[in-house]
Structure formats: C-alpha cells, structure tokens
C-alpha cells in the first residue's frame, strides 16, 4: 500500500513511517518541520516539506503518488499551551484536518487512520475509560481533536470515508536508541525528568499535588511508542480489508468486523496508571540520579486521572502491548536521551540520517 503520513517527521509519526516501510508499504511523509525533524524521517520514505494548509500540495501528493491511505499525525500536542492560545490549535489541528479530508475526498482516497487522544474524555467519571464514555475535553487541545473525530464521522456517513481513530493515552519511550522524543518546546513529563539527569534543568516541576489521587499528583497511563505504532498498522490493515481485499468477510468476520461495520475507534494504553511522583521515582531507579523535584501549582486543563481500557482493540484487532512495563518504557527513553542530548541536532552520531 502507498501511505501518506502527515507529521511523519514527528515523534510517533516517524516510528510509524519506519514500521510501515518494514511491513513492505511505500511511505510519503508530509511535514512542515515546524515541530518535526528532517533527520527523523526514515531514508526510504519520500519527504515532502510542506503544510497541510497547502491544498494544492495535498492534491498533488495524493494524486501523483497514487496514495491508498493516509495516517494523520500532524498536529500541535501541548495540552497546557492550548489553554493559552486555543486559536492555534483549532487552526492547526482542526482546520488543517478539514483541508486534508477535502483533498482526500477530491482525490478519491477513502481511508484514514487518525491520531486522536485521551484528552477527548476530559475528567472521566470512572476508570479505566472505555470508548463510548462521554467525550468532554478539559482542554482546547482535546477539543481540537474531538472536532476532527466529529468531521470524520460525518465524512464516513455522507461520503463513505473509512476511518480509524486511535485515542492515545501517554505515548512514551523510544523505538530504537537512535529514534526518540525530541519536542521543541518539550512539555512531556518523562523527557522533562530526563532533562534533569542530563543537567539541562535543575529540577522537575510537579504540576499539582492536591489532586484526588493517592499521592495528590496526576495519574496517567504510559504506553510505549512502538506498541502505539503497531496499532496503526493493524488499523490500516483492518480498513484495507474492509474494502479491498475482496474477501472482507473471511478475514474480518474472524475479527468481529463486517463490511458495513462502524468506524474503528480505539483507546490505546496499558490499563495501568502511574502518578507523577511514581514516574519520577522510576526514573530515579533507571538513571541512578536523585532527580530533585519541586511542587508547583496545577497546570490548567489537566484531568486528575486518565487510564485506558484497551480491551476493544485487543479483542477486535488482536493488539497486544509488547512493552507494558513503565520501567522498560523509561529505560528506552533514557537510552535515547542519554545518547542524543541534542535530539536530532547532532548528525555525527547518526551518520545514516537524512541531512
Ligand atoms: N507534568 C508535570 N511536570 C512536567 C510535565 C508534566 O508534573 O514537567 C505532569 C502533567 O501535569 C500531567 C502529567 O505530568 O499531569 C503528564 O503530562 P504530559 O504533558 O507528559 O502528558 P499529558 O497527560 O498532558 O498528555
């Protein structure tokens, strides 16, 4: 299959691009490199540097490269930032997704896997969270993604678009020692903790110690980026089987899916929660560093607890996490950060990279 990966120079997108190539698919990445890294794009993928707001570029790529399916990552992801400048999230995440969907419609590309988020659920009434639980985002980032899910549902209903929406809980870790998380700015907990070990910050800030949780800090469900990536390939296969393999019944009935089955909406997490303090403690064990932490006020828009039920994707697509342990996740992240303190900015260490 020929797959257009939007945001394929980013943290999760680049891992998925690599997994697609390994599975024998052809990959075209579109990324404006505002957050992503040219060097993160696998050498065997084609890289088109451009913006999703550029409809003409999208039309050209979809048609000239004969794209069969799209995996859409390109988005802003900093929940805290979205509470300061929501307009940039609605522009970049929501409006640009509409441009992409319009271009797909015009080019007859009928399949998309969408990178969605646990932030759709806001403050859940119970955990673990299931896919049909109420969607009430607590931050503008979550809302910007929910609006895309709503558009997808209407495009499905009216235009027959087939889609999978994967609601990620907290993506973390590294798929290889030379491919990891390198956000700018970095707002995520694990890289910020490891920055302390690398001497780039004096201490880690714990945002909020008065949440209704066992130790007062927020609880999250951390999932290894490789496990997350694998789910995209399963979802893509399921979408392809639904339409084109000519034997939808055979392959998909086994998985409990039908040709006319509803969109594939799945949570992705490990089903286990760790508090901010617990994550800091695991990082201390992994790195052997004391990692000083200070207590700070809450970060606006943070729900207290987000833990996934991923039973649905396990049941329907046979997904299983290979690296469910937080320690393994932090170890892989540490391996990447320890050897790439500058992220992708030091080509000397990775001679085979795209320049
Ligand atoms: N967090 C923190 N200090 C940091 C970064 C994050 O205490 O320097 C907390 C944050 O408030 C949240 C949790 O760690 O409760 C996970 O945050 P992250 O930004 O990694 O992911 P999110 O859950 O927002 O997607």
mmCIF file of C-alpha atoms and ligand atoms in Angstrom:
data_model
loop_
_atom_site.group_PDB
_atom_site.id
_atom_site.type_symbol
_atom_site.label_atom_id
_atom_site.label_comp_id
_atom_site.label_asym_id
_atom_site.label_seq_id
_atom_site.Cartn_x
_atom_site.Cartn_y
_atom_site.Cartn_z
ATOM 1 C CA UNK A 1 0.000 0.000 0.000
ATOM 2 C CA UNK A 2 1.161 3.576 -0.552
ATOM 3 C CA UNK A 3 0.592 5.604 2.583
ATOM 4 C CA UNK A 4 0.741 9.362 3.128
ATOM 5 C CA UNK A 5 1.944 10.044 6.678
ATOM 6 C CA UNK A 6 1.243 13.597 7.793
ATOM 7 C CA UNK A 7 3.588 14.666 10.572
ATOM 8 C CA UNK A 8 5.915 11.784 9.734
ATOM 9 C CA UNK A 9 8.922 13.779 10.963
ATOM 10 C CA UNK A 10 7.493 13.809 14.475
ATOM 11 C CA UNK A 11 7.877 11.507 17.441
ATOM 12 C CA UNK A 12 5.133 8.963 16.766
ATOM 13 C CA UNK A 13 4.788 9.617 13.021
ATOM 14 C CA UNK A 14 8.411 8.738 12.315
ATOM 15 C CA UNK A 15 8.142 5.448 14.223
ATOM 16 C CA UNK A 16 5.005 4.541 12.275
ATOM 17 C CA UNK A 17 6.695 5.523 8.984
ATOM 18 C CA UNK A 18 9.504 3.133 9.785
ATOM 19 C CA UNK A 19 7.149 0.309 10.753
ATOM 20 C CA UNK A 20 5.190 0.805 7.533
ATOM 21 C CA UNK A 21 8.372 0.526 5.474
ATOM 22 C CA UNK A 22 9.394 -2.598 7.354
ATOM 23 C CA UNK A 23 5.993 -4.115 6.602
ATOM 24 C CA UNK A 24 6.563 -3.502 2.873
ATOM 25 C CA UNK A 25 4.438 -0.390 2.370
ATOM 26 C CA UNK A 26 5.629 2.685 0.477
ATOM 27 C CA UNK A 27 5.635 5.897 2.513
ATOM 28 C CA UNK A 28 5.310 9.560 1.600
ATOM 29 C CA UNK A 29 5.741 11.930 4.531
ATOM 30 C CA UNK A 30 4.346 15.443 4.543
ATOM 31 C CA UNK A 31 5.657 17.618 7.353
ATOM 32 C CA UNK A 32 6.249 21.362 7.625
ATOM 33 C CA UNK A 33 9.125 20.692 10.053
ATOM 34 C CA UNK A 34 7.768 23.309 12.454
ATOM 35 C CA UNK A 35 7.959 20.703 15.218
ATOM 36 C CA UNK A 36 9.304 17.639 13.412
ATOM 37 C CA UNK A 37 12.835 16.779 12.367
ATOM 38 C CA UNK A 38 14.018 16.065 8.841
ATOM 39 C CA UNK A 39 16.510 13.560 10.302
ATOM 40 C CA UNK A 40 13.708 11.599 11.936
ATOM 41 C CA UNK A 41 12.133 10.670 8.588
ATOM 42 C CA UNK A 42 13.333 7.210 7.537
ATOM 43 C CA UNK A 43 15.622 7.346 4.489
ATOM 44 C CA UNK A 44 13.370 5.029 2.473
ATOM 45 C CA UNK A 45 10.396 7.350 2.830
ATOM 46 C CA UNK A 46 9.816 10.273 0.488
ATOM 47 C CA UNK A 47 9.707 13.577 2.373
ATOM 48 C CA UNK A 48 7.580 16.462 1.107
ATOM 49 C CA UNK A 49 8.254 19.546 3.195
ATOM 50 C CA UNK A 50 5.003 21.466 3.298
ATOM 51 C CA UNK A 51 1.963 22.464 5.243
ATOM 52 C CA UNK A 52 -1.413 20.794 5.469
ATOM 53 C CA UNK A 53 -2.971 24.174 4.831
ATOM 54 C CA UNK A 54 -1.493 23.923 1.316
ATOM 55 C CA UNK A 55 -4.383 22.280 -0.503
ATOM 56 C CA UNK A 56 -2.605 22.295 -3.882
ATOM 57 C CA UNK A 57 0.329 20.372 -2.411
ATOM 58 C CA UNK A 58 -2.012 17.827 -0.840
ATOM 59 C CA UNK A 59 -3.882 17.359 -4.123
ATOM 60 C CA UNK A 60 -0.617 16.814 -5.940
ATOM 61 C CA UNK A 61 0.736 14.300 -3.446
ATOM 62 C CA UNK A 62 -2.470 12.300 -3.194
ATOM 63 C CA UNK A 63 -2.865 12.063 -6.958
ATOM 64 C CA UNK A 64 0.670 11.906 -8.307
ATOM 65 C CA UNK A 65 1.859 9.407 -5.724
ATOM 66 C CA UNK A 66 -1.317 7.316 -6.063
ATOM 67 C CA UNK A 67 -1.861 7.310 -2.315
ATOM 68 C CA UNK A 68 -4.076 4.496 -0.987
ATOM 69 C CA UNK A 69 -4.433 5.632 2.612
ATOM 70 C CA UNK A 70 -3.496 8.451 4.970
ATOM 71 C CA UNK A 71 -2.231 8.315 8.532
ATOM 72 C CA UNK A 72 -2.722 11.742 10.036
ATOM 73 C CA UNK A 73 -0.418 12.808 12.880
ATOM 74 C CA UNK A 74 0.457 16.424 12.075
ATOM 75 C CA UNK A 75 -0.851 18.498 14.981
ATOM 76 C CA UNK A 76 0.098 20.581 17.969
ATOM 77 C CA UNK A 77 0.045 18.434 21.086
ATOM 78 C CA UNK A 78 0.833 20.548 24.144
ATOM 79 C CA UNK A 79 -2.307 20.450 26.285
ATOM 80 C CA UNK A 80 -1.021 23.210 28.585
ATOM 81 C CA UNK A 81 -0.208 25.506 25.632
ATOM 82 C CA UNK A 82 -3.701 25.004 24.233
ATOM 83 C CA UNK A 83 -5.096 26.731 27.319
ATOM 84 C CA UNK A 84 -3.095 29.851 26.468
ATOM 85 C CA UNK A 85 -3.592 30.007 22.694
ATOM 86 C CA UNK A 86 -6.547 27.779 21.690
ATOM 87 C CA UNK A 87 -6.819 29.513 18.312
ATOM 88 C CA UNK A 88 -3.537 27.993 17.112
ATOM 89 C CA UNK A 89 -4.827 24.515 17.979
ATOM 90 C CA UNK A 90 -8.124 24.973 16.172
ATOM 91 C CA UNK A 91 -6.304 26.369 13.143
ATOM 92 C CA UNK A 92 -3.531 23.790 13.003
ATOM 93 C CA UNK A 93 -5.334 20.705 14.264
ATOM 94 C CA UNK A 94 -8.931 21.201 13.212
ATOM 95 C CA UNK A 95 -8.944 23.475 10.163
ATOM 96 C CA UNK A 96 -5.963 21.717 8.581
ATOM 97 C CA UNK A 97 -7.596 18.323 9.123
ATOM 98 C CA UNK A 98 -10.599 19.580 7.177
ATOM 99 C CA UNK A 99 -8.328 20.650 4.323
ATOM 100 C CA UNK A 100 -6.804 17.170 4.343
ATOM 101 C CA UNK A 101 -10.225 15.485 4.321
ATOM 102 C CA UNK A 102 -11.394 17.706 1.456
ATOM 103 C CA UNK A 103 -8.290 16.837 -0.531
ATOM 104 C CA UNK A 104 -8.817 13.120 0.153
ATOM 105 C CA UNK A 105 -12.416 13.404 -0.967
ATOM 106 C CA UNK A 106 -11.406 15.162 -4.182
ATOM 107 C CA UNK A 107 -8.744 12.536 -4.924
ATOM 108 C CA UNK A 108 -10.885 9.541 -4.009
ATOM 109 C CA UNK A 109 -8.651 8.431 -1.130
ATOM 110 C CA UNK A 110 -11.067 6.715 1.192
ATOM 111 C CA UNK A 111 -9.071 5.517 4.180
ATOM 112 C CA UNK A 112 -7.528 7.369 7.065
ATOM 113 C CA UNK A 113 -6.077 6.496 10.447
ATOM 114 C CA UNK A 114 -6.366 9.480 12.765
ATOM 115 C CA UNK A 115 -4.123 10.202 15.694
ATOM 116 C CA UNK A 116 -6.599 11.050 18.428
ATOM 117 C CA UNK A 117 -6.177 11.415 22.152
ATOM 118 C CA UNK A 118 -7.326 10.518 25.648
ATOM 119 C CA UNK A 119 -7.793 14.271 26.127
ATOM 120 C CA UNK A 120 -11.199 13.776 24.464
ATOM 121 C CA UNK A 121 -12.529 12.341 27.707
ATOM 122 C CA UNK A 122 -11.642 15.256 29.987
ATOM 123 C CA UNK A 123 -12.190 14.325 33.630
ATOM 124 C CA UNK A 124 -13.644 10.827 33.331
ATOM 125 C CA UNK A 125 -16.381 9.583 35.641
ATOM 126 C CA UNK A 126 -14.713 6.199 36.021
ATOM 127 C CA UNK A 127 -11.581 4.360 35.041
ATOM 128 C CA UNK A 128 -10.487 2.534 33.026
ATOM 129 C CA UNK A 129 -12.001 4.677 30.299
ATOM 130 C CA UNK A 130 -13.963 2.969 27.532
ATOM 131 C CA UNK A 131 -14.523 4.243 24.026
ATOM 132 C CA UNK A 132 -18.206 5.036 24.471
ATOM 133 C CA UNK A 133 -17.676 7.031 27.657
ATOM 134 C CA UNK A 134 -18.692 10.713 27.469
ATOM 135 C CA UNK A 135 -16.433 12.987 25.417
ATOM 136 C CA UNK A 136 -15.910 16.206 27.362
ATOM 137 C CA UNK A 137 -12.437 17.612 26.745
ATOM 138 C CA UNK A 138 -10.954 19.616 29.610
ATOM 139 C CA UNK A 139 -8.552 21.489 27.346
ATOM 140 C CA UNK A 140 -8.630 23.116 23.921
ATOM 141 C CA UNK A 141 -6.178 20.548 22.552
ATOM 142 C CA UNK A 142 -8.680 17.761 23.271
ATOM 143 C CA UNK A 143 -11.494 19.811 21.754
ATOM 144 C CA UNK A 144 -9.466 20.470 18.593
ATOM 145 C CA UNK A 145 -9.097 16.703 18.141
ATOM 146 C CA UNK A 146 -12.700 15.904 19.064
ATOM 147 C CA UNK A 147 -13.877 18.228 16.309
ATOM 148 C CA UNK A 148 -11.812 16.179 13.847
ATOM 149 C CA UNK A 149 -13.412 12.965 15.090
ATOM 150 C CA UNK A 150 -16.817 14.567 14.533
ATOM 151 C CA UNK A 151 -15.877 15.544 10.975
ATOM 152 C CA UNK A 152 -14.628 12.034 10.314
ATOM 153 C CA UNK A 153 -17.940 10.611 11.466
ATOM 154 C CA UNK A 154 -19.856 12.842 9.032
ATOM 155 C CA UNK A 155 -17.467 12.116 6.167
ATOM 156 C CA UNK A 156 -17.981 8.435 6.899
ATOM 157 C CA UNK A 157 -21.734 8.763 6.923
ATOM 158 C CA UNK A 158 -22.068 11.001 3.905
ATOM 159 C CA UNK A 159 -19.040 10.170 1.742
ATOM 160 C CA UNK A 160 -18.263 6.602 2.810
ATOM 161 C CA UNK A 161 -14.855 7.549 4.224
ATOM 162 C CA UNK A 162 -13.422 4.633 6.206
ATOM 163 C CA UNK A 163 -11.523 5.671 9.256
ATOM 164 C CA UNK A 164 -9.840 4.526 12.393
ATOM 165 C CA UNK A 165 -9.397 6.893 15.287
ATOM 166 C CA UNK A 166 -6.763 5.883 17.799
ATOM 167 C CA UNK A 167 -7.102 7.635 21.128
ATOM 168 C CA UNK A 168 -3.645 7.643 22.605
ATOM 169 C CA UNK A 169 -3.032 7.823 26.274
ATOM 170 C CA UNK A 170 0.534 8.892 27.205
ATOM 171 C CA UNK A 171 2.970 7.925 24.450
ATOM 172 C CA UNK A 172 6.463 7.457 25.821
ATOM 173 C CA UNK A 173 9.759 5.655 25.310
ATOM 174 C CA UNK A 174 11.872 5.123 22.219
ATOM 175 C CA UNK A 175 11.515 2.531 19.455
ATOM 176 C CA UNK A 176 15.313 2.399 18.954
ATOM 177 C CA UNK A 177 18.246 4.018 20.719
ATOM 178 C CA UNK A 178 18.553 6.462 17.799
ATOM 179 C CA UNK A 179 14.876 7.362 17.352
ATOM 180 C CA UNK A 180 13.106 9.139 20.158
ATOM 181 C CA UNK A 181 11.142 12.046 21.523
ATOM 182 C CA UNK A 182 12.515 15.497 20.683
ATOM 183 C CA UNK A 183 9.794 18.081 21.053
ATOM 184 C CA UNK A 184 10.515 21.771 20.979
ATOM 185 C CA UNK A 185 9.293 23.004 23.397
ATOM 186 C CA UNK A 186 9.319 19.802 25.437
ATOM 187 C CA UNK A 187 6.338 19.721 27.756
ATOM 188 C CA UNK A 188 6.035 15.980 28.419
ATOM 189 C CA UNK A 189 6.818 14.517 31.767
ATOM 190 C CA UNK A 190 9.339 11.765 31.010
ATOM 191 C CA UNK A 191 11.655 13.833 28.767
ATOM 192 C CA UNK A 192 11.468 16.703 31.249
ATOM 193 C CA UNK A 193 12.504 14.395 34.060
ATOM 194 C CA UNK A 194 15.386 13.031 31.988
ATOM 195 C CA UNK A 195 16.478 16.584 31.140
ATOM 196 C CA UNK A 196 17.271 16.982 34.845
ATOM 197 C CA UNK A 197 19.526 13.931 34.737
ATOM 198 C CA UNK A 198 21.301 15.425 31.709
ATOM 199 C CA UNK A 199 21.902 18.659 33.617
ATOM 200 C CA UNK A 200 19.581 20.672 31.371
ATOM 201 C CA UNK A 201 17.231 21.577 34.201
ATOM 202 C CA UNK A 202 17.899 21.881 37.922
ATOM 203 C CA UNK A 203 14.736 20.076 38.998
ATOM 204 C CA UNK A 204 11.489 18.670 37.712
ATOM 205 C CA UNK A 205 8.337 20.651 38.423
ATOM 206 C CA UNK A 206 5.420 18.625 39.717
ATOM 207 C CA UNK A 207 2.298 20.346 38.450
ATOM 208 C CA UNK A 208 -0.304 19.956 41.168
ATOM 209 C CA UNK A 209 -0.127 17.967 44.398
ATOM 210 C CA UNK A 210 -3.734 18.420 45.504
ATOM 211 C CA UNK A 211 -5.493 16.136 43.027
ATOM 212 C CA UNK A 212 -7.885 13.494 44.391
ATOM 213 C CA UNK A 213 -5.329 10.713 43.848
ATOM 214 C CA UNK A 214 -3.344 8.558 46.286
ATOM 215 C CA UNK A 215 -0.326 10.899 46.393
ATOM 216 C CA UNK A 216 -2.046 14.065 45.175
ATOM 217 C CA UNK A 217 -0.387 14.115 41.725
ATOM 218 C CA UNK A 218 -1.963 13.315 38.347
ATOM 219 C CA UNK A 219 -2.175 9.721 37.221
ATOM 220 C CA UNK A 220 -1.531 8.764 33.603
ATOM 221 C CA UNK A 221 -1.368 5.585 31.515
ATOM 222 C CA UNK A 222 2.006 5.425 29.734
ATOM 223 C CA UNK A 223 2.245 3.398 26.535
ATOM 224 C CA UNK A 224 5.424 2.522 24.648
ATOM 225 C CA UNK A 225 5.659 4.303 21.302
ATOM 226 C CA UNK A 226 6.368 1.012 19.472
ATOM 227 C CA UNK A 227 3.180 -0.530 20.848
ATOM 228 C CA UNK A 228 1.305 2.547 19.742
ATOM 229 C CA UNK A 229 2.884 2.396 16.290
ATOM 230 C CA UNK A 230 1.960 -1.231 15.839
ATOM 231 C CA UNK A 231 -1.708 -0.400 16.413
ATOM 232 C CA UNK A 232 -1.635 1.908 13.362
ATOM 233 C CA UNK A 233 -0.560 -0.929 11.105
ATOM 234 C CA UNK A 234 -3.288 -3.178 12.469
ATOM 235 C CA UNK A 235 -5.861 -0.419 11.946
ATOM 236 C CA UNK A 236 -4.663 0.207 8.408
ATOM 237 C CA UNK A 237 -4.916 -3.483 7.567
ATOM 238 C CA UNK A 238 -8.401 -3.631 9.012
ATOM 239 C CA UNK A 239 -9.510 -0.634 6.927
ATOM 240 C CA UNK A 240 -7.949 -2.120 3.795
ATOM 241 C CA UNK A 241 -9.559 -5.484 4.398
ATOM 242 C CA UNK A 242 -12.916 -3.875 4.841
ATOM 243 C CA UNK A 243 -12.871 -2.500 1.350
ATOM 244 C CA UNK A 244 -10.482 -4.068 -0.994
ATOM 245 C CA UNK A 245 -9.138 -7.438 -0.230
ATOM 246 C CA UNK A 246 -12.127 -8.943 -1.963
ATOM 247 C CA UNK A 247 -12.551 -11.222 0.992
ATOM 248 C CA UNK A 248 -13.760 -8.900 3.688
ATOM 249 C CA UNK A 249 -15.998 -11.484 5.239
ATOM 250 C CA UNK A 250 -13.343 -14.115 5.671
ATOM 251 C CA UNK A 251 -10.594 -12.073 7.276
ATOM 252 C CA UNK A 252 -12.736 -9.629 9.095
ATOM 253 C CA UNK A 253 -15.546 -11.767 10.346
ATOM 254 C CA UNK A 254 -12.906 -13.543 12.379
ATOM 255 C CA UNK A 255 -12.150 -10.202 13.997
ATOM 256 C CA UNK A 256 -15.803 -9.474 14.596
ATOM 257 C CA UNK A 257 -15.951 -6.784 11.878
ATOM 258 C CA UNK A 258 -18.322 -6.504 8.934
ATOM 259 C CA UNK A 259 -18.082 -4.662 5.642
ATOM 260 C CA UNK A 260 -20.584 -2.130 6.940
ATOM 261 C CA UNK A 261 -19.194 -2.090 10.447
ATOM 262 C CA UNK A 262 -18.854 1.262 12.165
ATOM 263 C CA UNK A 263 -15.605 3.245 12.229
ATOM 264 C CA UNK A 264 -12.732 1.770 14.193
ATOM 265 C CA UNK A 265 -12.414 3.812 17.369
ATOM 266 C CA UNK A 266 -9.937 2.537 19.890
ATOM 267 C CA UNK A 267 -8.246 3.591 23.103
ATOM 268 C CA UNK A 268 -4.568 2.783 23.367
ATOM 269 C CA UNK A 269 -2.966 2.438 26.744
ATOM 270 C CA UNK A 270 -1.662 -0.185 29.120
ATOM 271 C CA UNK A 271 -4.588 -0.060 31.514
ATOM 272 C CA UNK A 272 -2.369 0.878 34.431
ATOM 273 C CA UNK A 273 -1.887 4.328 35.923
ATOM 274 C CA UNK A 274 1.211 5.945 37.422
ATOM 275 C CA UNK A 275 1.282 9.204 39.338
ATOM 276 C CA UNK A 276 3.745 11.974 38.507
ATOM 277 C CA UNK A 277 5.661 11.150 41.676
ATOM 278 C CA UNK A 278 5.789 7.457 40.740
ATOM 279 C CA UNK A 279 7.178 8.268 37.304
ATOM 280 C CA UNK A 280 9.893 10.429 38.887
ATOM 281 C CA UNK A 281 10.726 7.530 41.222
ATOM 282 C CA UNK A 282 11.012 5.024 38.357
ATOM 283 C CA UNK A 283 13.299 7.465 36.526
ATOM 284 C CA UNK A 284 15.473 7.700 39.648
ATOM 285 C CA UNK A 285 15.800 3.901 39.671
ATOM 286 C CA UNK A 286 16.578 3.713 35.961
ATOM 287 C CA UNK A 287 19.153 6.524 35.891
ATOM 288 C CA UNK A 288 20.605 6.301 39.404
ATOM 289 C CA UNK A 289 20.224 10.093 39.646
ATOM 290 C CA UNK A 290 18.483 11.759 42.639
ATOM 291 C CA UNK A 291 16.303 13.951 40.317
ATOM 292 C CA UNK A 292 15.203 16.790 42.610
ATOM 293 C CA UNK A 293 11.501 17.615 42.281
ATOM 294 C CA UNK A 294 9.591 20.659 43.454
ATOM 295 C CA UNK A 295 5.880 21.036 43.986
ATOM 296 C CA UNK A 296 4.182 23.597 41.749
ATOM 297 C CA UNK A 297 0.598 24.744 41.134
ATOM 298 C CA UNK A 298 -1.653 22.726 38.839
ATOM 299 C CA UNK A 299 -1.245 23.092 35.080
ATOM 300 C CA UNK A 300 -4.579 24.320 33.657
ATOM 301 C CA UNK A 301 -6.607 21.703 31.787
ATOM 302 C CA UNK A 302 -5.060 18.599 33.386
ATOM 303 C CA UNK A 303 -7.547 15.878 34.337
ATOM 304 C CA UNK A 304 -6.634 14.061 37.582
ATOM 305 C CA UNK A 305 -6.639 10.506 36.236
ATOM 306 C CA UNK A 306 -6.507 9.087 32.698
ATOM 307 C CA UNK A 307 -6.317 5.311 32.433
ATOM 308 C CA UNK A 308 -7.385 3.410 29.327
ATOM 309 C CA UNK A 309 -9.332 0.313 28.778
ATOM 310 C CA UNK A 310 -7.800 -1.065 25.569
ATOM 311 C CA UNK A 311 -9.960 -4.187 25.571
ATOM 312 C CA UNK A 312 -11.690 -3.183 22.348
ATOM 313 C CA UNK A 313 -8.584 -3.075 20.161
ATOM 314 C CA UNK A 314 -7.249 -6.212 21.834
ATOM 315 C CA UNK A 315 -10.488 -8.015 21.077
ATOM 316 C CA UNK A 316 -11.129 -6.729 17.561
ATOM 317 C CA UNK A 317 -7.643 -6.323 16.069
ATOM 318 C CA UNK A 318 -5.617 -8.625 18.321
ATOM 319 C CA UNK A 319 -3.389 -5.763 19.524
ATOM 320 C CA UNK A 320 -1.173 -6.520 22.491
ATOM 321 C CA UNK A 321 1.444 -4.311 24.108
ATOM 322 C CA UNK A 322 4.937 -5.778 23.950
ATOM 323 C CA UNK A 323 6.449 -3.279 26.417
ATOM 324 C CA UNK A 324 3.822 -2.666 29.101
ATOM 325 C CA UNK A 325 6.236 -2.053 31.991
ATOM 326 C CA UNK A 326 6.869 1.586 32.913
ATOM 327 C CA UNK A 327 10.471 0.730 33.769
ATOM 328 C CA UNK A 328 11.085 -0.653 30.259
ATOM 329 C CA UNK A 329 9.478 2.442 28.759
ATOM 330 C CA UNK A 330 11.636 4.812 30.811
ATOM 331 C CA UNK A 331 14.774 2.737 30.103
ATOM 332 C CA UNK A 332 14.207 3.027 26.356
ATOM 333 C CA UNK A 333 13.587 6.777 26.665
ATOM 334 C CA UNK A 334 16.750 7.147 28.747
ATOM 335 C CA UNK A 335 18.829 5.240 26.168
ATOM 336 C CA UNK A 336 17.721 7.734 23.510
ATOM 337 C CA UNK A 337 18.120 10.889 25.626
ATOM 338 C CA UNK A 338 21.457 9.767 27.078
ATOM 339 C CA UNK A 339 22.939 9.325 23.608
ATOM 340 C CA UNK A 340 21.053 12.208 21.943
ATOM 341 C CA UNK A 341 21.113 15.008 24.451
ATOM 342 C CA UNK A 342 20.715 17.408 21.485
ATOM 343 C CA UNK A 343 17.851 15.394 19.997
ATOM 344 C CA UNK A 344 18.309 15.105 16.239
ATOM 345 C CA UNK A 345 20.659 18.083 16.099
ATOM 346 C CA UNK A 346 23.876 16.088 16.231
ATOM 347 C CA UNK A 347 24.245 14.277 12.892
ATOM 348 C CA UNK A 348 27.711 12.973 13.817
ATOM 349 C CA UNK A 349 26.149 10.294 15.981
ATOM 350 C CA UNK A 350 23.761 9.112 13.274
ATOM 351 C CA UNK A 351 25.691 9.024 10.017
ATOM 352 C CA UNK A 352 22.951 7.223 8.102
ATOM 353 C CA UNK A 353 20.465 10.022 8.591
ATOM 354 C CA UNK A 354 18.835 12.254 6.053
ATOM 355 C CA UNK A 355 20.742 15.562 6.019
HETATM 356 N N1 LIG B 1 3.776 17.082 34.374
HETATM 357 C C1 LIG B 1 4.499 17.582 35.455
HETATM 358 N N2 LIG B 1 5.667 18.221 35.198
HETATM 359 C C2 LIG B 1 6.166 18.393 33.933
HETATM 360 C C3 LIG B 1 5.424 17.885 32.839
HETATM 361 C C4 LIG B 1 4.228 17.240 33.100
HETATM 362 O O1 LIG B 1 4.095 17.434 36.610
HETATM 363 O O2 LIG B 1 7.226 18.985 33.776
HETATM 364 C C5 LIG B 1 2.526 16.359 34.634
HETATM 365 C C6 LIG B 1 1.327 16.954 33.903
HETATM 366 O O3 LIG B 1 0.744 17.983 34.664
HETATM 367 C C7 LIG B 1 0.439 15.706 33.755
HETATM 368 C C8 LIG B 1 1.424 14.557 33.635
HETATM 369 O O4 LIG B 1 2.676 15.056 34.136
HETATM 370 O O5 LIG B 1 -0.314 15.523 34.924
HETATM 371 C C9 LIG B 1 1.637 14.109 32.215
HETATM 372 O O6 LIG B 1 1.835 15.266 31.421
HETATM 373 P P1 LIG B 1 2.322 15.222 29.921
HETATM 374 O O7 LIG B 1 2.478 16.636 29.465
HETATM 375 O O8 LIG B 1 3.515 14.329 29.819
HETATM 376 O O9 LIG B 1 1.152 14.492 29.146
HETATM 377 P P2 LIG B 1 -0.436 14.792 29.076
HETATM 378 O O10 LIG B 1 -1.065 13.866 30.062
HETATM 379 O O11 LIG B 1 -0.668 16.241 29.345
HETATM 380 O O12 LIG B 1 -0.767 14.418 27.666
#
